[in-house]
GROMACS .gro file of C-alpha atoms in nm:
model
  277
    1MET     CA    1   0.000   0.000   0.000
    2ALA     CA    2   0.134   0.341  -0.097
    3ARG     CA    3   0.223   0.566   0.192
    4THR     CA    4   0.030   0.891   0.220
    5MET     CA    5   0.234   1.202   0.288
    6VAL     CA    6   0.070   1.461   0.513
    7LEU     CA    7   0.174   1.826   0.484
    8HIS     CA    8   0.155   2.004   0.822
    9ASN     CA    9   0.117   2.362   0.943
   10ASP     CA   10   0.487   2.442   0.988
   11TYR     CA   11   0.544   2.388   0.617
   12LEU     CA   12   0.212   2.527   0.499
   13ASN     CA   13   0.235   2.853   0.694
   14PHE     CA   14   0.578   2.961   0.574
   15ASN     CA   15   0.586   3.340   0.533
   16SER     CA   16   0.219   3.364   0.632
   17LYS     CA   17   0.130   3.724   0.710
   18SER     CA   18  -0.133   3.991   0.673
   19SER     CA   19   0.012   4.319   0.552
   20ARG     CA   20  -0.112   4.655   0.426
   21ASP     CA   21   0.232   4.777   0.313
   22TYR     CA   22   0.133   4.733  -0.053
   23PRO     CA   23  -0.204   4.719  -0.231
   24ILE     CA   24  -0.128   4.362  -0.343
   25GLN     CA   25   0.167   4.164  -0.208
   26VAL     CA   26   0.275   3.809  -0.290
   27ASN     CA   27   0.397   3.640   0.028
   28THR     CA   28   0.507   3.317  -0.138
   29ALA     CA   29   0.445   3.135  -0.466
   30GLY     CA   30   0.556   2.813  -0.627
   31TYR     CA   31   0.450   2.473  -0.759
   32TYR     CA   32   0.391   2.126  -0.618
   33ASP     CA   33   0.430   1.788  -0.791
   34ALA     CA   34   0.290   1.486  -0.607
   35SER     CA   35   0.505   1.174  -0.633
   36SER     CA   36   0.293   0.980  -0.384
   37PRO     CA   37  -0.058   1.005  -0.234
   38PHE     CA   38  -0.080   1.309  -0.008
   39THR     CA   39  -0.310   1.501   0.224
   40THR     CA   40  -0.268   1.872   0.290
   41PHE     CA   41  -0.438   1.986   0.609
   42ASN     CA   42  -0.388   2.330   0.757
   43SER     CA   43  -0.562   2.312   1.095
   44VAL     CA   44  -0.529   2.685   1.172
   45GLY     CA   45  -0.533   2.850   0.829
   46ARG     CA   46  -0.298   3.117   0.700
   47ASP     CA   47  -0.303   3.493   0.761
   48ASP     CA   48  -0.324   3.562   0.387
   49TYR     CA   49  -0.522   3.445   0.084
   50TYR     CA   50  -0.435   3.116  -0.084
   51LEU     CA   51  -0.498   3.057  -0.455
   52LEU     CA   52  -0.432   2.713  -0.606
   53TYR     CA   53  -0.433   2.640  -0.982
   54LEU     CA   54  -0.454   2.272  -1.080
   55VAL     CA   55  -0.239   2.213  -1.388
   56ASP     CA   56  -0.272   1.834  -1.404
   57GLY     CA   57  -0.460   1.554  -1.229
   58GLN     CA   58  -0.754   1.563  -0.987
   59LEU     CA   59  -0.781   1.694  -0.632
   60SER     CA   60  -1.041   1.634  -0.364
   61VAL     CA   61  -1.105   1.954  -0.168
   62ILE     CA   62  -1.303   1.981   0.154
   63ILE     CA   63  -1.507   2.302   0.175
   64ASN     CA   64  -1.761   2.357   0.452
   65ASN     CA   65  -1.736   1.985   0.544
   66LYS     CA   66  -1.826   1.878   0.190
   67GLU     CA   67  -1.590   1.699  -0.049
   68HIS     CA   68  -1.550   1.841  -0.400
   69THR     CA   69  -1.350   1.682  -0.681
   70ILE     CA   70  -1.180   1.940  -0.901
   71LYS     CA   71  -1.029   1.877  -1.242
   72LYS     CA   72  -0.739   2.008  -1.445
   73GLY     CA   73  -0.761   2.384  -1.497
   74SER     CA   74  -0.974   2.455  -1.189
   75ILE     CA   75  -0.890   2.722  -0.932
   76VAL     CA   76  -0.950   2.722  -0.556
   77ILE     CA   77  -0.930   3.036  -0.341
   78PHE     CA   78  -0.915   3.007   0.039
   79PRO     CA   79  -0.963   3.317   0.259
   80PRO     CA   80  -0.738   3.405   0.553
   81LYS     CA   81  -0.779   3.197   0.870
   82TYR     CA   82  -0.963   2.920   0.684
   83ARG     CA   83  -0.883   2.562   0.791
   84TYR     CA   84  -0.830   2.401   0.453
   85LYS     CA   85  -0.785   2.039   0.352
   86TYR     CA   86  -0.731   1.867   0.019
   87PHE     CA   87  -0.585   1.537  -0.097
   88GLY     CA   88  -0.512   1.330  -0.405
   89ASN     CA   89  -0.312   1.064  -0.583
   90PRO     CA   90  -0.038   1.125  -0.840
   91PRO     CA   91   0.007   1.244  -1.103
   92ILE     CA   92  -0.086   1.586  -0.966
   93HIS     CA   93   0.075   1.917  -1.049
   94TYR     CA   94  -0.050   2.250  -0.916
   95LEU     CA   95   0.071   2.608  -0.888
   96TYR     CA   96   0.001   2.825  -0.585
   97VAL     CA   97   0.027   3.177  -0.452
   98HIS     CA   98  -0.032   3.324  -0.104
   99PHE     CA   99  -0.104   3.695  -0.106
  100THR     CA  100  -0.215   3.987   0.107
  101GLY     CA  101  -0.238   4.368   0.081
  102SER     CA  102  -0.454   4.668   0.157
  103TYR     CA  103  -0.643   4.625  -0.173
  104ALA     CA  104  -0.664   4.244  -0.176
  105ASP     CA  105  -1.013   4.218  -0.023
  106ARG     CA  106  -1.160   4.482  -0.252
  107PHE     CA  107  -0.990   4.348  -0.565
  108LEU     CA  108  -1.127   3.997  -0.508
  109GLU     CA  109  -1.475   4.141  -0.460
  110GLU     CA  110  -1.447   4.340  -0.782
  111CYS     CA  111  -1.353   4.017  -0.962
  112GLY     CA  112  -1.667   3.852  -0.823
  113PHE     CA  113  -1.497   3.632  -0.563
  114VAL     CA  114  -1.713   3.735  -0.268
  115ASP     CA  115  -1.814   3.402  -0.118
  116LEU     CA  116  -1.487   3.241  -0.009
  117PRO     CA  117  -1.365   2.974  -0.008
  118CYS     CA  118  -1.467   2.906  -0.366
  119ILE     CA  119  -1.393   2.671  -0.655
  120ILE     CA  120  -1.383   2.818  -1.004
  121GLU     CA  121  -1.420   2.560  -1.277
  122ASN     CA  122  -1.187   2.676  -1.551
  123ASP     CA  123  -1.056   2.509  -1.865
  124PHE     CA  124  -0.681   2.455  -1.861
  125SER     CA  125  -0.487   2.701  -2.077
  126VAL     CA  126  -0.119   2.734  -2.158
  127GLU     CA  127  -0.160   3.112  -2.132
  128MET     CA  128  -0.282   3.089  -1.771
  129GLN     CA  129   0.001   2.854  -1.678
  130SER     CA  130   0.250   3.091  -1.842
  131LYS     CA  131   0.122   3.385  -1.636
  132PHE     CA  132   0.157   3.182  -1.318
  133ASN     CA  133   0.512   3.082  -1.409
  134LEU     CA  134   0.607   3.445  -1.476
  135MET     CA  135   0.467   3.547  -1.138
  136ILE     CA  136   0.642   3.261  -0.957
  137ASN     CA  137   0.974   3.343  -1.125
  138ALA     CA  138   0.941   3.713  -1.043
  139PHE     CA  139   0.886   3.625  -0.678
  140LEU     CA  140   1.152   3.352  -0.649
  141TYR     CA  141   1.437   3.533  -0.824
  142LYS     CA  142   1.380   3.861  -0.636
  143ASP     CA  143   1.453   4.082  -0.937
  144PRO     CA  144   1.442   4.461  -0.887
  145LEU     CA  145   1.082   4.565  -0.818
  146TYR     CA  146   0.986   4.198  -0.775
  147ILE     CA  147   0.717   4.293  -0.522
  148GLN     CA  148   0.546   4.522  -0.771
  149LYS     CA  149   0.605   4.287  -1.067
  150SER     CA  150   0.467   3.977  -0.896
  151ALA     CA  151   0.166   4.180  -0.774
  152CYS     CA  152   0.091   4.303  -1.128
  153LEU     CA  153   0.111   3.949  -1.265
  154LEU     CA  154  -0.116   3.820  -0.988
  155GLN     CA  155  -0.374   4.086  -1.075
  156GLU     CA  156  -0.354   3.980  -1.441
  157ILE     CA  157  -0.421   3.621  -1.334
  158LEU     CA  158  -0.723   3.719  -1.122
  159ILE     CA  159  -0.865   3.931  -1.403
  160SER     CA  160  -0.819   3.641  -1.647
  161ILE     CA  161  -1.004   3.409  -1.409
  162TYR     CA  162  -1.284   3.666  -1.379
  163GLU     CA  163  -1.311   3.711  -1.757
  164ASN     CA  164  -1.316   3.336  -1.822
  165ALA     CA  165  -1.593   3.292  -1.565
  166LYS     CA  166  -1.787   3.582  -1.719
  167ASP     CA  167  -1.754   3.436  -2.070
  168LYS     CA  168  -1.885   3.103  -1.945
  169ALA     CA  169  -2.183   3.274  -1.781
  170GLU     CA  170  -2.264   3.462  -2.101
  171ASP     CA  171  -2.255   3.137  -2.302
  172SER     CA  172  -2.460   2.947  -2.048
  173PRO     CA  173  -2.826   2.843  -2.061
  174LEU     CA  174  -2.888   3.106  -1.792
  175LYS     CA  175  -2.770   3.401  -2.000
  176ALA     CA  176  -3.108   3.579  -2.014
  177SER     CA  177  -3.188   3.547  -1.643
  178LEU     CA  178  -2.836   3.639  -1.531
  179LYS     CA  179  -2.853   3.952  -1.744
  180TYR     CA  180  -3.190   4.037  -1.588
  181ILE     CA  181  -3.060   3.977  -1.234
  182HIS     CA  182  -2.759   4.204  -1.288
  183ASN     CA  183  -2.980   4.479  -1.433
  184PHE     CA  184  -3.254   4.464  -1.169
  185PHE     CA  185  -3.109   4.305  -0.854
  186THR     CA  186  -3.215   4.602  -0.639
  187SER     CA  187  -3.579   4.532  -0.731
  188LYS     CA  188  -3.803   4.243  -0.628
  189ILE     CA  189  -3.721   3.940  -0.843
  190ASP     CA  190  -3.932   3.625  -0.847
  191ILE     CA  191  -3.790   3.283  -0.928
  192PRO     CA  192  -4.086   3.195  -1.156
  193TYR     CA  193  -4.011   3.501  -1.369
  194LEU     CA  194  -3.643   3.404  -1.400
  195ALA     CA  195  -3.732   3.042  -1.480
  196ASN     CA  196  -3.975   3.160  -1.748
  197LEU     CA  197  -3.697   3.364  -1.912
  198GLU     CA  198  -3.506   3.038  -1.962
  199ASN     CA  199  -3.815   2.828  -2.047
  200LEU     CA  200  -3.755   2.607  -1.744
  201SER     CA  201  -3.965   2.491  -1.450
  202ASN     CA  202  -3.893   2.661  -1.118
  203SER     CA  203  -3.724   2.355  -0.966
  204ARG     CA  204  -3.516   2.282  -1.278
  205TYR     CA  205  -3.406   2.645  -1.299
  206VAL     CA  206  -3.291   2.650  -0.935
  207THR     CA  207  -3.104   2.320  -0.982
  208ILE     CA  208  -2.918   2.444  -1.292
  209PHE     CA  209  -2.847   2.780  -1.128
  210LYS     CA  210  -2.694   2.618  -0.818
  211LYS     CA  211  -2.481   2.385  -1.031
  212GLN     CA  212  -2.349   2.667  -1.247
  213MET     CA  213  -2.317   2.952  -0.997
  214GLY     CA  214  -2.247   2.755  -0.679
  215LYS     CA  215  -2.540   2.913  -0.493
  216SER     CA  216  -2.915   2.962  -0.522
  217PRO     CA  217  -3.065   3.254  -0.719
  218ASN     CA  218  -3.172   3.423  -0.394
  219GLU     CA  219  -2.824   3.386  -0.243
  220TYR     CA  220  -2.672   3.527  -0.562
  221ILE     CA  221  -2.902   3.830  -0.550
  222ILE     CA  222  -2.820   3.888  -0.182
  223ASP     CA  223  -2.448   3.884  -0.264
  224LEU     CA  224  -2.495   4.145  -0.537
  225ARG     CA  225  -2.699   4.367  -0.304
  226LEU     CA  226  -2.444   4.344  -0.022
  227GLN     CA  227  -2.157   4.421  -0.261
  228LEU     CA  228  -2.340   4.740  -0.359
  229ALA     CA  229  -2.415   4.819   0.007
  230LYS     CA  230  -2.047   4.786   0.095
  231SER     CA  231  -1.952   5.020  -0.187
  232LEU     CA  232  -2.208   5.279  -0.074
  233LEU     CA  233  -2.089   5.252   0.287
  234GLU     CA  234  -1.729   5.303   0.174
  235ASN     CA  235  -1.779   5.583  -0.076
  236THR     CA  236  -2.087   5.785   0.024
  237ASN     CA  237  -2.241   5.951   0.329
  238MET     CA  238  -2.587   5.803   0.263
  239SER     CA  239  -2.771   5.698   0.578
  240ILE     CA  240  -2.816   5.329   0.658
  241ARG     CA  241  -3.186   5.364   0.580
  242GLN     CA  242  -3.112   5.522   0.241
  243ILE     CA  243  -2.865   5.246   0.155
  244SER     CA  244  -3.109   4.979   0.268
  245GLU     CA  245  -3.382   5.117   0.045
  246SER     CA  246  -3.150   5.174  -0.252
  247ILE     CA  247  -3.045   4.808  -0.263
  248GLY     CA  248  -3.398   4.674  -0.230
  249TYR     CA  249  -3.479   4.643   0.142
  250THR     CA  250  -3.752   4.865   0.284
  251ASP     CA  251  -3.684   4.739   0.638
  252GLN     CA  252  -3.360   4.896   0.762
  253TYR     CA  253  -3.335   4.659   1.058
  254PHE     CA  254  -3.376   4.351   0.838
  255PHE     CA  255  -3.096   4.486   0.615
  256SER     CA  256  -2.868   4.544   0.914
  257ARG     CA  257  -2.923   4.190   1.043
  258LEU     CA  258  -2.863   4.045   0.697
  259PHE     CA  259  -2.548   4.252   0.651
  260LYS     CA  260  -2.402   4.141   0.984
  261LYS     CA  261  -2.488   3.776   0.915
  262HIS     CA  262  -2.300   3.776   0.582
  263ILE     CA  263  -2.024   4.032   0.638
  264GLY     CA  264  -1.960   3.970   1.007
  265VAL     CA  265  -2.010   4.326   1.131
  266SER     CA  266  -2.296   4.576   1.130
  267PRO     CA  267  -2.323   4.834   0.848
  268GLN     CA  268  -2.227   5.107   1.097
  269ALA     CA  269  -1.915   4.921   1.209
  270TYR     CA  270  -1.818   4.843   0.848
  271ARG     CA  271  -1.849   5.211   0.753
  272LYS     CA  272  -1.644   5.322   1.052
  273THR     CA  273  -1.358   5.097   0.940
  274ASN     CA  274  -1.378   5.142   0.562
  275ASN     CA  275  -1.520   5.486   0.486
  276PHE     CA  276  -1.253   5.746   0.407
  277ASN     CA  277  -1.475   6.036   0.297
   0.00000   0.00000   0.00000
């Protein structure tokens, strides 16, 4: 029986840190080739973000106590302090980057990665692998301005992931309803109306939506509303009531409870920390 190698925290948390010295900062980056069955389990999580790009093979990833099998080309993003676990059998080859920065949270949100950890199903491309290799080399060889160069390459990678996901959504059987949701998410939206746009039954529509988007239509709409709420809290002096109503909630107290449930703090506390007006 093949021996399973287990990677532990001391190795996994090398150069783990949260920093606001730069907008985006690569803490460490590299690649991993599995020569034997392995399990990676970080029981405490890192202080930074962790992005993994599977170049070859299959990995089993545990997210929220559920096992997911990801294929070649897929991407996984773990948030800071998340206890992550994944395992697999060779041949497996993946690239990774751990990053932080004052703009990291906002940049991930702008790319649509708001519900972390997440798995992004992505077709393998030589271009994506090449961008990763350039970033890894910039970080490892410590060329002049390597901090800025590796950060720029990482942002290119995240934008590419976002654009690939967007193209898939536009070519999907949910194109009409997704377009409607993005145009009218601050208004009341009924599932039967969305299902009718795609000529599907309500239950079939919800099933396809969950499979493609990783969440229900209602959860997706809530995420869009809260993204807008965060932006308004950061960049305007609108009252909490005004923000609540502008994103589609007439009950300010319901909005505040929902915001705290998903974001972890109240709208007032979020504004106090993130509003620079």
